[in-house]
Phi, psi and omega in degrees: 000318181298321179296320178294319177297316179298317179298319180295321179294330183247042187302323180296321179284319185294335178304332182266356180278126185247004176207165185298323183293330176293323177293321177299319179297316177302313180300312183296318178298316180295318179299313180295321178300318179296320178294317180300325179293340179269349186282150173305142189304313184296318178295319179298314180297315179300315180299313181295317177300320182287308189273324182267320182268347177073021180283149177271162184307315179298324179293319179295317180301315180294316181297319183265357180058047175229168180285162176296325176296323176296321177297312180301316181296316180290325177292318176299316179298318181295316180295318178297319178300314178299311181300317181299314180292320179295319180294316179300320182273357180076008183286329181303317180295320179295319180295314179298315179300316182297325180289320186264352188300330180289344179265351181283148177298144182266000000 
């Protein structure tokens, strides 16, 4: 149901989506975005700089004026936060299944 709602909200974008996995990617991105918005600001920023902008820990530390250990701690906290929410929502299992389903016997 959530995927259908997401598709309806993004109808202009979804018109160009031609397969189910593209819709899954849209859903996952939106889901992660919602979790990131609930995350403490410093952890969220470190995560975004690392994962979306591709910055390395020393670059993030300099940009945010914190130590590299602080970057590591916030990145660890952000990943744990994501995992906890995904596990709570059962999404982690769905993501793993979607990744390995092509290798399962038919």
